[in-house]
Coordinates of C-alpha atoms and ligand atoms in Angstrom, one line a residue:
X1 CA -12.0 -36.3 -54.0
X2 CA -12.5 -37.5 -50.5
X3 CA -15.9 -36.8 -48.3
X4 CA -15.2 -35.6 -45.5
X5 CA -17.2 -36.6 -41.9
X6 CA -18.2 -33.5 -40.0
X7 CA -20.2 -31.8 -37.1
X8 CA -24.4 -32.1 -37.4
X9 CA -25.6 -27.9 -38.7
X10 CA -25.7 -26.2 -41.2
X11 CA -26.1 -28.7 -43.9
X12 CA -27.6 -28.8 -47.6
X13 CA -29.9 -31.3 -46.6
X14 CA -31.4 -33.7 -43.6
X15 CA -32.1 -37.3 -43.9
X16 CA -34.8 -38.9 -41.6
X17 CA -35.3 -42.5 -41.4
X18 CA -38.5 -43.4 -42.4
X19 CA -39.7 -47.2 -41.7
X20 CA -42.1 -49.3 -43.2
X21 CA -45.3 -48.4 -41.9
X22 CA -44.2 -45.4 -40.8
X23 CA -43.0 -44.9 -36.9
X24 CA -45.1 -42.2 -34.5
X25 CA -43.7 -39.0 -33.9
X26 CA -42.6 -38.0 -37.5
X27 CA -41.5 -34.2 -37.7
X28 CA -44.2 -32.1 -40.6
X29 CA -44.5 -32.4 -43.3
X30 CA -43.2 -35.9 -43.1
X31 CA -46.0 -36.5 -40.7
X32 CA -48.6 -34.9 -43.0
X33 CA -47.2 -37.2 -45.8
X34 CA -47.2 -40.2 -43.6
X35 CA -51.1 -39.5 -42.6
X36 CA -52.1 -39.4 -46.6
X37 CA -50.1 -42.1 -47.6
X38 CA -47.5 -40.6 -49.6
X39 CA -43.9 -41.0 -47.9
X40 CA -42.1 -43.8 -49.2
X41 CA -41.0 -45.9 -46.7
X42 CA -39.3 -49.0 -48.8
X43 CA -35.6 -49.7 -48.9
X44 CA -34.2 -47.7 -51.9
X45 CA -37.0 -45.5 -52.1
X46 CA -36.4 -41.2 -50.7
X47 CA -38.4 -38.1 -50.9
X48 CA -36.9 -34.8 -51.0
X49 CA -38.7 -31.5 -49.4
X50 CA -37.9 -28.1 -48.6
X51 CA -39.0 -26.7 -45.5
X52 CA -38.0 -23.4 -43.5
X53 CA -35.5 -22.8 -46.1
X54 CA -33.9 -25.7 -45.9
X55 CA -34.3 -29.1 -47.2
X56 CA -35.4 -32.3 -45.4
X57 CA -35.2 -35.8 -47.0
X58 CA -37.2 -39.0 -45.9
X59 CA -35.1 -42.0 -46.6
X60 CA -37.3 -45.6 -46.4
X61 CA -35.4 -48.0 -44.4
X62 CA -38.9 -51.1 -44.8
X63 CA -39.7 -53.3 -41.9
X64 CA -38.3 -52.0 -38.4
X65 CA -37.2 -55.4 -37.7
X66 CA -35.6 -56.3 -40.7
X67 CA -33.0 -53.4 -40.7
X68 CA -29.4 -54.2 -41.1
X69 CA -26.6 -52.7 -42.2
X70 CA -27.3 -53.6 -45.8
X71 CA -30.4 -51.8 -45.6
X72 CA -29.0 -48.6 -44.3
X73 CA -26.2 -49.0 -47.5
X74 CA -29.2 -49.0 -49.9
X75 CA -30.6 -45.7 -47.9
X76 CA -27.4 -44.0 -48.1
X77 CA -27.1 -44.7 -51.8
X78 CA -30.9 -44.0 -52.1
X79 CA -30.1 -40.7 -50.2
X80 CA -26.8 -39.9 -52.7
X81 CA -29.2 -40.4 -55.8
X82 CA -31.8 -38.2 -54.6
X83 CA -29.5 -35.1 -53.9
X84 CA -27.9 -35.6 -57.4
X85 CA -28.8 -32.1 -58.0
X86 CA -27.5 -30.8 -54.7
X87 CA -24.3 -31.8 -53.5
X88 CA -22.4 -30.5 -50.9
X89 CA -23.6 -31.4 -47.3
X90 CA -25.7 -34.1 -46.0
X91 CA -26.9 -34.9 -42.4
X92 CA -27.9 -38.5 -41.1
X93 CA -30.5 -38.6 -38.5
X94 CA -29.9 -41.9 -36.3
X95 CA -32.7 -44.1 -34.9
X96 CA -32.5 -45.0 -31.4
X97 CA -35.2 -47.9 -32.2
X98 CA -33.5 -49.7 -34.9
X99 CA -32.2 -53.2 -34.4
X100 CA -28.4 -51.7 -35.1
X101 CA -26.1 -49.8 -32.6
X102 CA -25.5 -45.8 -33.7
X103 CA -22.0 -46.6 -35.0
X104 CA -22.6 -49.2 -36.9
X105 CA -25.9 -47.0 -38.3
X106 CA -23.4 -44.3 -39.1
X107 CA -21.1 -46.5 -41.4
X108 CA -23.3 -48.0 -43.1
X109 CA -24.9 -44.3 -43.9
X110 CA -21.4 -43.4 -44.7
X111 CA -20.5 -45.8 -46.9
X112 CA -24.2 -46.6 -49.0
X113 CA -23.5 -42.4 -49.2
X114 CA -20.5 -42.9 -51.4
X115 CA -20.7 -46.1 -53.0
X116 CA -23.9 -45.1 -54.3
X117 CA -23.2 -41.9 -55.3
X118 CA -19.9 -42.5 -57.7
X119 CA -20.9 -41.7 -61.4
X120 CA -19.4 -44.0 -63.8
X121 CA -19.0 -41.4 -66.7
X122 CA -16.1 -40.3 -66.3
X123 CA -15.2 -39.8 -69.9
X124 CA -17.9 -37.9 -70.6
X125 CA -17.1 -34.1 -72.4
X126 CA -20.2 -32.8 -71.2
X127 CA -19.6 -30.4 -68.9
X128 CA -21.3 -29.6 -65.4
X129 CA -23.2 -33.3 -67.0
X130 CA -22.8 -35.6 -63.9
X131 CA -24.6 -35.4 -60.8
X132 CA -23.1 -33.1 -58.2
X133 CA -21.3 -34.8 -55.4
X134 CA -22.1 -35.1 -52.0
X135 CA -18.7 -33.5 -50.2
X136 CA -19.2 -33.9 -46.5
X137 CA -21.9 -36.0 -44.7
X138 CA -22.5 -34.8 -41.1
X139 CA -23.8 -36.7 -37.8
X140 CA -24.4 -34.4 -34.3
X141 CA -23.6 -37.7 -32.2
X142 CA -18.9 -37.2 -31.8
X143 CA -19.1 -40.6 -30.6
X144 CA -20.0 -41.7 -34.7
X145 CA -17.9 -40.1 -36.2
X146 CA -15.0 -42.6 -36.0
X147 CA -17.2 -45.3 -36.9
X148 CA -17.9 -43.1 -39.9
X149 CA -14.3 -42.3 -40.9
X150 CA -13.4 -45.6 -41.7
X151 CA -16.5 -46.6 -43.3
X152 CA -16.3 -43.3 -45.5
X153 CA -12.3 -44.3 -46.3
X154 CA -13.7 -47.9 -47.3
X155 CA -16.1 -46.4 -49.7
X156 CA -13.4 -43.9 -51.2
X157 CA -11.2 -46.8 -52.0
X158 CA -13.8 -49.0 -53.2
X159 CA -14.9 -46.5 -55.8
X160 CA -11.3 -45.9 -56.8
X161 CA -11.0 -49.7 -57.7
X162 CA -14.2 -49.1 -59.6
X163 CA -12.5 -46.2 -61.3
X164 CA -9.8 -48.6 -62.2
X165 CA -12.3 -51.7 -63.6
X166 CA -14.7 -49.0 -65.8
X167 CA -11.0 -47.1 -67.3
X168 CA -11.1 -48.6 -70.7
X169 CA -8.4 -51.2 -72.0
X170 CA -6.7 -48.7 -74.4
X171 CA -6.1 -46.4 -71.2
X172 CA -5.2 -49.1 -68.4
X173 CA -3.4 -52.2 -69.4
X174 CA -0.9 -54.0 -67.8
X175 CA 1.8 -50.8 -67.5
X176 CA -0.6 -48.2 -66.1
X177 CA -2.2 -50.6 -63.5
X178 CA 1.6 -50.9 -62.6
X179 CA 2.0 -47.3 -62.7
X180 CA -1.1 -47.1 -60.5
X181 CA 0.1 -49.5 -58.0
X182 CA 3.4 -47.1 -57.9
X183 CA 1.6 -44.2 -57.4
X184 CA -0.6 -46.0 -54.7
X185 CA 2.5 -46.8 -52.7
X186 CA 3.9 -43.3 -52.9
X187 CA 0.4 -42.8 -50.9
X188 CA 1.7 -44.7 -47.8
X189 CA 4.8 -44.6 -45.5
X190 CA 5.1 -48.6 -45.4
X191 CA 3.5 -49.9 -48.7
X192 CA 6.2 -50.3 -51.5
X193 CA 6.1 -51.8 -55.1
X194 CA 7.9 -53.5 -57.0
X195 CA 7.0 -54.2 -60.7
X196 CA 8.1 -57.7 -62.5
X197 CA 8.5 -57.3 -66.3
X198 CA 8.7 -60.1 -69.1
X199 CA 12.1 -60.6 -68.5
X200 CA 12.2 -61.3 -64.7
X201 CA 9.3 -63.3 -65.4
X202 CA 10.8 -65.3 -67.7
X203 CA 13.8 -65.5 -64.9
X204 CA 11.4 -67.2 -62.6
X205 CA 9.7 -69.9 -65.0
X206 CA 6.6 -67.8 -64.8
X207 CA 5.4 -70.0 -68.2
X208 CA 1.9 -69.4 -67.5
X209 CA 1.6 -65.7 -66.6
X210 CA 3.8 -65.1 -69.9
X211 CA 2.4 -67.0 -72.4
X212 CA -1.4 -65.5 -71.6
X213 CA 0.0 -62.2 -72.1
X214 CA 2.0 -63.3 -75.3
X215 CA -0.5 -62.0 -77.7
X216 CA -0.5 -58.4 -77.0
X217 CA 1.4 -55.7 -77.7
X218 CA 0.5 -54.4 -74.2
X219 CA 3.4 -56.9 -72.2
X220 CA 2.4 -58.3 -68.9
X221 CA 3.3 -57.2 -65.8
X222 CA 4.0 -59.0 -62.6
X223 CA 2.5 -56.2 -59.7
X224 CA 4.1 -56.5 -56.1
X225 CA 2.8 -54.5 -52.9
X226 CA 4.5 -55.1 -49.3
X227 CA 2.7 -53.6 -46.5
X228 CA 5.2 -53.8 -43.5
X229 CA 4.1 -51.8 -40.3
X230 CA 5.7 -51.0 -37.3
X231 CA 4.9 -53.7 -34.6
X232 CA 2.7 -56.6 -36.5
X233 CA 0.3 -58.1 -34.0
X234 CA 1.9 -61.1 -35.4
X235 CA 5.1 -61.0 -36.9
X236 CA 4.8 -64.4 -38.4
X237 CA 1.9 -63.7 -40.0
X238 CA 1.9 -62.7 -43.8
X239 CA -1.7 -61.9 -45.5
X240 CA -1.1 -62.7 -49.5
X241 CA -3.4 -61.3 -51.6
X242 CA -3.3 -62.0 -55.3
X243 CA -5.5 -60.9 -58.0
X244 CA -6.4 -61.7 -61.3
X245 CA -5.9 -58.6 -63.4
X246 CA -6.8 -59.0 -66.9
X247 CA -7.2 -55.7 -68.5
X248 CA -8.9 -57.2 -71.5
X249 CA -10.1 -60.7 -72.0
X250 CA -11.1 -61.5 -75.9
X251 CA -10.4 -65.1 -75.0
X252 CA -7.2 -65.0 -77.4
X253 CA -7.3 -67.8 -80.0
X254 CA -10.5 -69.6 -78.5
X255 CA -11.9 -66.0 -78.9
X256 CA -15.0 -64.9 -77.3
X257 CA -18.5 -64.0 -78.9
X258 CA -18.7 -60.3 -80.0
X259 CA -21.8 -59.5 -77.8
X260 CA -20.7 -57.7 -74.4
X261 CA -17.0 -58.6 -74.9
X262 CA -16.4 -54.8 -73.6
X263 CA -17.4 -56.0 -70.3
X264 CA -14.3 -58.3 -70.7
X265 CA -12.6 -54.7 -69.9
X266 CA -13.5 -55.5 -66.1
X267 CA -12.0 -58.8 -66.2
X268 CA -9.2 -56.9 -63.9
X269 CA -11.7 -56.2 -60.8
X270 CA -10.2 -58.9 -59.0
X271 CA -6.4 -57.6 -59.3
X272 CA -8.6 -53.8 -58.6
X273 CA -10.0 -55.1 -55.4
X274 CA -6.9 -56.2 -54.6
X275 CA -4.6 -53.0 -54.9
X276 CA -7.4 -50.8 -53.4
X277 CA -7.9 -53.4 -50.7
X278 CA -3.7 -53.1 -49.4
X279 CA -4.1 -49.8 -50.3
X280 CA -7.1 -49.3 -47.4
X281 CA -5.3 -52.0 -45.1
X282 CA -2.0 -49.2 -45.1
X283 CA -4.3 -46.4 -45.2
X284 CA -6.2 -47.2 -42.1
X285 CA -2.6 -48.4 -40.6
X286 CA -3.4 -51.8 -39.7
X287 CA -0.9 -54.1 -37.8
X288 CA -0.8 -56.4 -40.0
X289 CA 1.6 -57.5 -42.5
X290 CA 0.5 -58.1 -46.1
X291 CA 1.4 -58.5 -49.4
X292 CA -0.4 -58.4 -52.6
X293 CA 0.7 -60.0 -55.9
X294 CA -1.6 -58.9 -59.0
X295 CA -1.0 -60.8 -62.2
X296 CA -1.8 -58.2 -65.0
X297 CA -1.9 -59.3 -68.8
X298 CA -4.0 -58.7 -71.6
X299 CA -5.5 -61.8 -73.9
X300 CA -5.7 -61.4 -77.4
X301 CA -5.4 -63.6 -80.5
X302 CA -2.6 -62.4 -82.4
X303 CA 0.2 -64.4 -84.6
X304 CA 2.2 -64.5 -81.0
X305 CA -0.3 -66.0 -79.2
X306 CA -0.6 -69.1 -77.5
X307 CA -2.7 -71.9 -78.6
X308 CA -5.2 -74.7 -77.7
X309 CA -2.7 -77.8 -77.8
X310 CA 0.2 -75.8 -76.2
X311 CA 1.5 -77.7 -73.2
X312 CA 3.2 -74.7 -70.5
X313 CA 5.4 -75.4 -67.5
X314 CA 4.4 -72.8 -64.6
X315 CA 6.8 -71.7 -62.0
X316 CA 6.0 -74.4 -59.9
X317 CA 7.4 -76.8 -62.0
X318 CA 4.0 -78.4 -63.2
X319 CA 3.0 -78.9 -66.6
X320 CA -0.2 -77.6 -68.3
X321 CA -2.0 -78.4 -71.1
X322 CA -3.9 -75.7 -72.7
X323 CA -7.8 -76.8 -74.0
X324 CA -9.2 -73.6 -74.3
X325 CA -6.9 -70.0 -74.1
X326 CA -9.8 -68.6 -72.8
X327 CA -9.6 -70.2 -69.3
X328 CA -6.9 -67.8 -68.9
X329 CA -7.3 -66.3 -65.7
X330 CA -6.6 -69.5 -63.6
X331 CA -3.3 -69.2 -65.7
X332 CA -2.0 -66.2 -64.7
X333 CA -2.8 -66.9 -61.1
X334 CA -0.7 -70.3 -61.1
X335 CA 2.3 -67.9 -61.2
X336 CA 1.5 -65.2 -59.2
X337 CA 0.1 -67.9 -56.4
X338 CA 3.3 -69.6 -56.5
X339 CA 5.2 -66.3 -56.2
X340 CA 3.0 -64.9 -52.9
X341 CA 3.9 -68.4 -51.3
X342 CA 8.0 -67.6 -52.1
X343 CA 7.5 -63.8 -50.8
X344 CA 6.6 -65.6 -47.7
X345 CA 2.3 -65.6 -47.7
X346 CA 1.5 -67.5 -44.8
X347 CA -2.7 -67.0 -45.3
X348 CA -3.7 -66.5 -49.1
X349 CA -6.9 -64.6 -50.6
X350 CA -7.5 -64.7 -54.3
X351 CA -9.8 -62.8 -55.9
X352 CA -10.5 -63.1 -60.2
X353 CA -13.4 -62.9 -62.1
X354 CA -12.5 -66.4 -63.1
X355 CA -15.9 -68.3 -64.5
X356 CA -19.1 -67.8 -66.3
X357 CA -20.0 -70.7 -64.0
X358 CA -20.0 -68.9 -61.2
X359 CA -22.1 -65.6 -62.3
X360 CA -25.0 -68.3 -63.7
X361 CA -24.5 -69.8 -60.0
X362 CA -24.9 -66.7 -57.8
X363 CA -25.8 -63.8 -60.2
X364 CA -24.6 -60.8 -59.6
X365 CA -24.8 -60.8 -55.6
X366 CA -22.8 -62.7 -54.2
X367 CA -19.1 -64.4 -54.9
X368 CA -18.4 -68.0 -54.7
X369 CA -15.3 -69.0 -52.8
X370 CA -13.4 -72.4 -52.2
X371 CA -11.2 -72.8 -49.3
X372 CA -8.5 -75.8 -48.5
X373 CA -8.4 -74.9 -44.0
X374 CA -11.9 -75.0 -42.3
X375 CA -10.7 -72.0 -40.0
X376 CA -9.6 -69.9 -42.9
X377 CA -13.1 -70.4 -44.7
X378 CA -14.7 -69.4 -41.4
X379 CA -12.9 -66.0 -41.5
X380 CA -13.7 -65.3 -45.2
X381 CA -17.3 -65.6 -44.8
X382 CA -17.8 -63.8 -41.6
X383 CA -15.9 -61.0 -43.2
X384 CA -17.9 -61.1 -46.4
X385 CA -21.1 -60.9 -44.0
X386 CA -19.6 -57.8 -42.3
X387 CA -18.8 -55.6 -45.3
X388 CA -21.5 -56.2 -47.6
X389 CA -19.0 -57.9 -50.3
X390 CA -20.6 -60.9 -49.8
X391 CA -18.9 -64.4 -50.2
X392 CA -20.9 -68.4 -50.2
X393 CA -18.9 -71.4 -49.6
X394 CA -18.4 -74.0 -52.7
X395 CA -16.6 -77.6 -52.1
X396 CA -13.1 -78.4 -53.1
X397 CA -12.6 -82.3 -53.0
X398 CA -10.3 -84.8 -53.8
X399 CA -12.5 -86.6 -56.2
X400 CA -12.8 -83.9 -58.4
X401 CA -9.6 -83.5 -59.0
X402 CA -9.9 -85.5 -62.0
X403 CA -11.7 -82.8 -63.9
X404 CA -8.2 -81.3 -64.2
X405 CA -6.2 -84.5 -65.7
X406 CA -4.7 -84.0 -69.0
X407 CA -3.4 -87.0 -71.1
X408 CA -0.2 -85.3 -71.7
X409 CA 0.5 -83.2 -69.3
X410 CA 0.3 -82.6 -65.5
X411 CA -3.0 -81.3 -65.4
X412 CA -5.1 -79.1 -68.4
X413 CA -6.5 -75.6 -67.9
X414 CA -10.2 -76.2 -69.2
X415 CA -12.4 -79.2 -70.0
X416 CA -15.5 -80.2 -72.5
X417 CA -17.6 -81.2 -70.0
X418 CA -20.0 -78.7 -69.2
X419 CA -20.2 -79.6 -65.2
X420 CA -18.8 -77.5 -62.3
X421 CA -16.8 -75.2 -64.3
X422 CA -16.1 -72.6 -61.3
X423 CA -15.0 -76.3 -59.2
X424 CA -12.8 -77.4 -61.7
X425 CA -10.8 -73.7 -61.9
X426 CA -9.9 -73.7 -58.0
X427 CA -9.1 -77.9 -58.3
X428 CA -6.8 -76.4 -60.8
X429 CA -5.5 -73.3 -58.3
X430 CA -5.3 -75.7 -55.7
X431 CA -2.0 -77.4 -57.4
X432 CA -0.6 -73.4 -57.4
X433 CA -1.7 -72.6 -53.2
X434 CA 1.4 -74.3 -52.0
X435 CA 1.5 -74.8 -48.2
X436 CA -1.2 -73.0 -46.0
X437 CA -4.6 -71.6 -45.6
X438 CA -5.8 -70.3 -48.8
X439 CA -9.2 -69.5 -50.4
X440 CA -9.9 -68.6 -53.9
X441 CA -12.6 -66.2 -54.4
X442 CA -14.6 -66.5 -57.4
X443 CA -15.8 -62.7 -58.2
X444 CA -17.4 -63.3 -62.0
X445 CA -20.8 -62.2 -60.8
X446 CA -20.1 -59.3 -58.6
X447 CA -17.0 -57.7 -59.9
X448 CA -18.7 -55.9 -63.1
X449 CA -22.2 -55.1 -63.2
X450 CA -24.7 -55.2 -66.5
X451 CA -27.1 -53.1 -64.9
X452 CA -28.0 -51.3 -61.7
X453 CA -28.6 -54.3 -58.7
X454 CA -31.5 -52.4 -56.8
X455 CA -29.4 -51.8 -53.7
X456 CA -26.4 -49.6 -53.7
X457 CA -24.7 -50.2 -56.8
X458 CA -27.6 -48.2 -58.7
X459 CA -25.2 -47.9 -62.1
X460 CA -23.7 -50.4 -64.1
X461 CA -19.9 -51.4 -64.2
X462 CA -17.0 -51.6 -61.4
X463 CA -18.4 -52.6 -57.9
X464 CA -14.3 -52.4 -56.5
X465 CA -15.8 -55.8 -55.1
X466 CA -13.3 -57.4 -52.6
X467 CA -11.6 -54.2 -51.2
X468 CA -14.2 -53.7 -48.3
X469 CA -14.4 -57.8 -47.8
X470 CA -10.6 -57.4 -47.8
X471 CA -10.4 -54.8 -44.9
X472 CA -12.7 -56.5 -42.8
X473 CA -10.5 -59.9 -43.3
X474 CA -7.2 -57.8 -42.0
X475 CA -9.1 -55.7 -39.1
X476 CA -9.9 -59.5 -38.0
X477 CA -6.5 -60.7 -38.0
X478 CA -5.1 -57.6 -36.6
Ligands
BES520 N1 -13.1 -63.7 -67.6 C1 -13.8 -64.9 -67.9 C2 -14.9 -65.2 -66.9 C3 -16.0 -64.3 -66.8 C4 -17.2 -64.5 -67.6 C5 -16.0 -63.2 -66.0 C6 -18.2 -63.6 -67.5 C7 -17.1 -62.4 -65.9 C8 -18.2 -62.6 -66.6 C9 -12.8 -66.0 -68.0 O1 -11.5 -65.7 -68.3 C10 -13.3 -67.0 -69.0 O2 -13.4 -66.7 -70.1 N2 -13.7 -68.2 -68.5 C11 -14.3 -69.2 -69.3 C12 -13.6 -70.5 -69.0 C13 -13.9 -71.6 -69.9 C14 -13.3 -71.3 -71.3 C15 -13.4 -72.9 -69.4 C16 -15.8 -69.3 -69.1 O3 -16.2 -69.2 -67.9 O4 -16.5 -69.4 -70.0
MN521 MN1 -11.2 -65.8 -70.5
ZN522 ZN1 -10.9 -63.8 -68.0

């Protein structure tokens, strides 16, 4: 379903901004509510009231000062979660006296609208059980609505790579994420796919994507989508993305604990962010030449799979030594790395739920990347900043490369030390990057959610993390 961004009248409801302590001037019964204390003027918090047959909401926004476009997501979502039981329209009063132009007020709306409105049970038999969906969201300022437009098709796809993390493994596994990625480039005039099965794998070298996905029934897939527009601002210029799809990580032989292994379902947020995120470069048309490259497998222990001890040669030619079957992510990526770089990448984004390291580091909030080209990092976090998927520098260096040395092989995939675990899986990518900017992001802590975060993700589950941080990256290059 796609919200659509319309004319200011005749809507179900209308949001007010309310700050923290309330401004002068409010219309009754805010006013009256203001005066005895009661309207909730915090970030996240809303009250809803019905006045002249109609319906008026107060959305807190805090401290005048300190609004930003975060702030406005979290009163959008705040907004969405307070008309559960109404649906339909909703209107966004601007303020004139916020530190933030009216466009970029109206986005952020937009978007905290829908991202904090999707329901996650989709599998639910109940019927008329979820909340009703807000369908159009309405501003009386034309000048906006564009502004809106692109925020609300941001939000769209980013819940539609949630969809895609919180679909359980026995529904989406390798094949149907392929099948997806199909069906997404029948969407768009210039986005094709093109799916890689075991056997073309297998023509390659791909030893590292195929022996993760060894143990499962459920075969691998190597997932290809070209974006080619008419008239690149640079022709030259070729943004790979590649993500780390795994549509169920038990760990395989060095299996994991039983408690919250069905989380591991979202271990495929990074490849999900990744699809969505080519799939909102083509939908808003950008001039910009990309390709994504999504490395889908499923890790299980079974009599086929591969063990601790195994030594693997990747594409690339480089040896690996396998400690732990678990650190199977930065496995699959060595491939599908190497393949974006032969497809012509010129400027590389990876995106994988890749360490337990990383989520202890940074929560749930932010992702950790590592870059190898001061410029590209640059770009990274300034687009991470502007979306609201938000992205914190971590060192590669030289000297660390050590962590990766194996006594047999070229390097090993995992280590006993417990020290910089998230460093020592982008040392390891780094022998994969090839030539060029490239920056690994590490998503373990954002991707998939425990529990609601207090802002706009309110549910647990998919945040379709990296699909907003990767439109912003392409809108800059464009
Ligand atoms: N998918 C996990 C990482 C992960 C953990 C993502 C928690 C999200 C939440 C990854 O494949 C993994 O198992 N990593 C291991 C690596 C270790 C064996 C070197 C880890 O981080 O424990
Ligand atoms: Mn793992
Ligand atoms: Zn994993």
């Amino acid at each position: 379903m796609s919200v659509e961004i319309v004319e200011g009248g005749h809507a179900d409801a209308v949001a007010v901004l309310v700050t923290q302590p309330p401004q002068e001037g409010l219309e009754p019964p805010l006013a009256e509510l203001a005066a005895s204390g009661e309207l909730p003027g915090e970030v996240g918090e809303a009250v809803l009231l019905h006045r002249d047959g109609g319906r008026l909401l107060g959305v807190g926004v805090g401290k005048r000062d300190e609004v930003n476009a975060e702030t406005l997501r979290s009163a959008g979502a705040a907004a969405a979660a307070e008309l559960g039981r109404v649906g339909g329209t909703l209107e966004w009063r601007l303020d004139g006296t916020l530190p933030l132009e009216a466009a970029d007020q109206a986005a952020a709306l937009t978007e905290g609208t829908i991202i904090g409105g999707y329901a996650p049970g989709k599998w639910k038999t109940r019927e008329n059980g979820g909340p009703k969906e807000i369908e159009r969201i309405a501003f009386s300022d034309a000048a906006v609505r564009a502004a809106a437009e692109r925020a609300a098709l941001l939000a769209e796809r980013t819940n539609r790579a949630r969809d895609l993390a919180n679909t359980p493994p026995n529904e989406l596994y390798p094949e149907t994420l392929a099948e997806a990625a199909e069906a997404l480039a029948d969407e768009h005039e210039h986005l094709t796919a093109t799916v890689l099965d075991p056997a073309e794998m297998e023509a390659l070298g791909m030893g590292a994507l195929l022996a993760v996905g060894r143990g499962s029934h459920n075969e691998p897939r190597l997932i290809v989508l070209r974006y080619e527009p008419p008239g690149p601002t640079d022709p030259n210029l070729v943004l790979g993305l590649v993500g780390k799809a795994i549509t169920f990580d038990a760990g395989g032989i060095s299996i994991k604990p039983a408690g919250g292994m069905d989380a591991m379902k979202g271990d495929m947020a990074g490849g999900a962010g990744t699809l969505q995120g080519i799939g909102a470069i083509a939908a808003l048309g950008l001039p910009v030449r990309a390709l994504a490259v999504i490395a889908a497998a499923e890790n299980l222990p079974s009599g086929h799979a591969f063990r601790p001890g195994d030594i693997l040669t990747a594409a690339n030619g480089k040896t690996i030594e396998i400690v732990n079957t678990d650190a199977e992510g930065r496995l699959v990526l060595a491939d599908a790395l190497w393949y974006a770089r032969r497809e012509g990448a010129t400027h590389i984004l990876d995106l994988a739920t890749l360490t337990g390291a990383m989520e202890v580091a940074l929560g749930d909030l932010f992702a950790g990347f590592f870059a190898n080209d001061a410029a590209w990092s640059e770009r990274i976090f300034a687009a991470g900043e502007r979306s609201g998927d938000l992205t914190w520098p971590f060192p590669l260096h030289p000297r660390y490369r050590r962590y990766v040395d194996s006594t047999y092989a070229d390097m090993k995939n995992a280590s006993t030390l417990r020290q910089a675990g998230a460093v020592l899986a982008a040392e390891f990518l780094r022998e994969f990057a090839g030539e060029g900017p490239w920056a690994h992001v590490d998503m373990a802590g954002p991707g998939f959610l425990d529990r609601g975060r207090g802002d706009y993700y309110r549910v647990p589950g998919g945040t379709g993390y990296g699909v907003r941080l990767i439109a912003e990256l392409a809108s800059s290059l464009a």
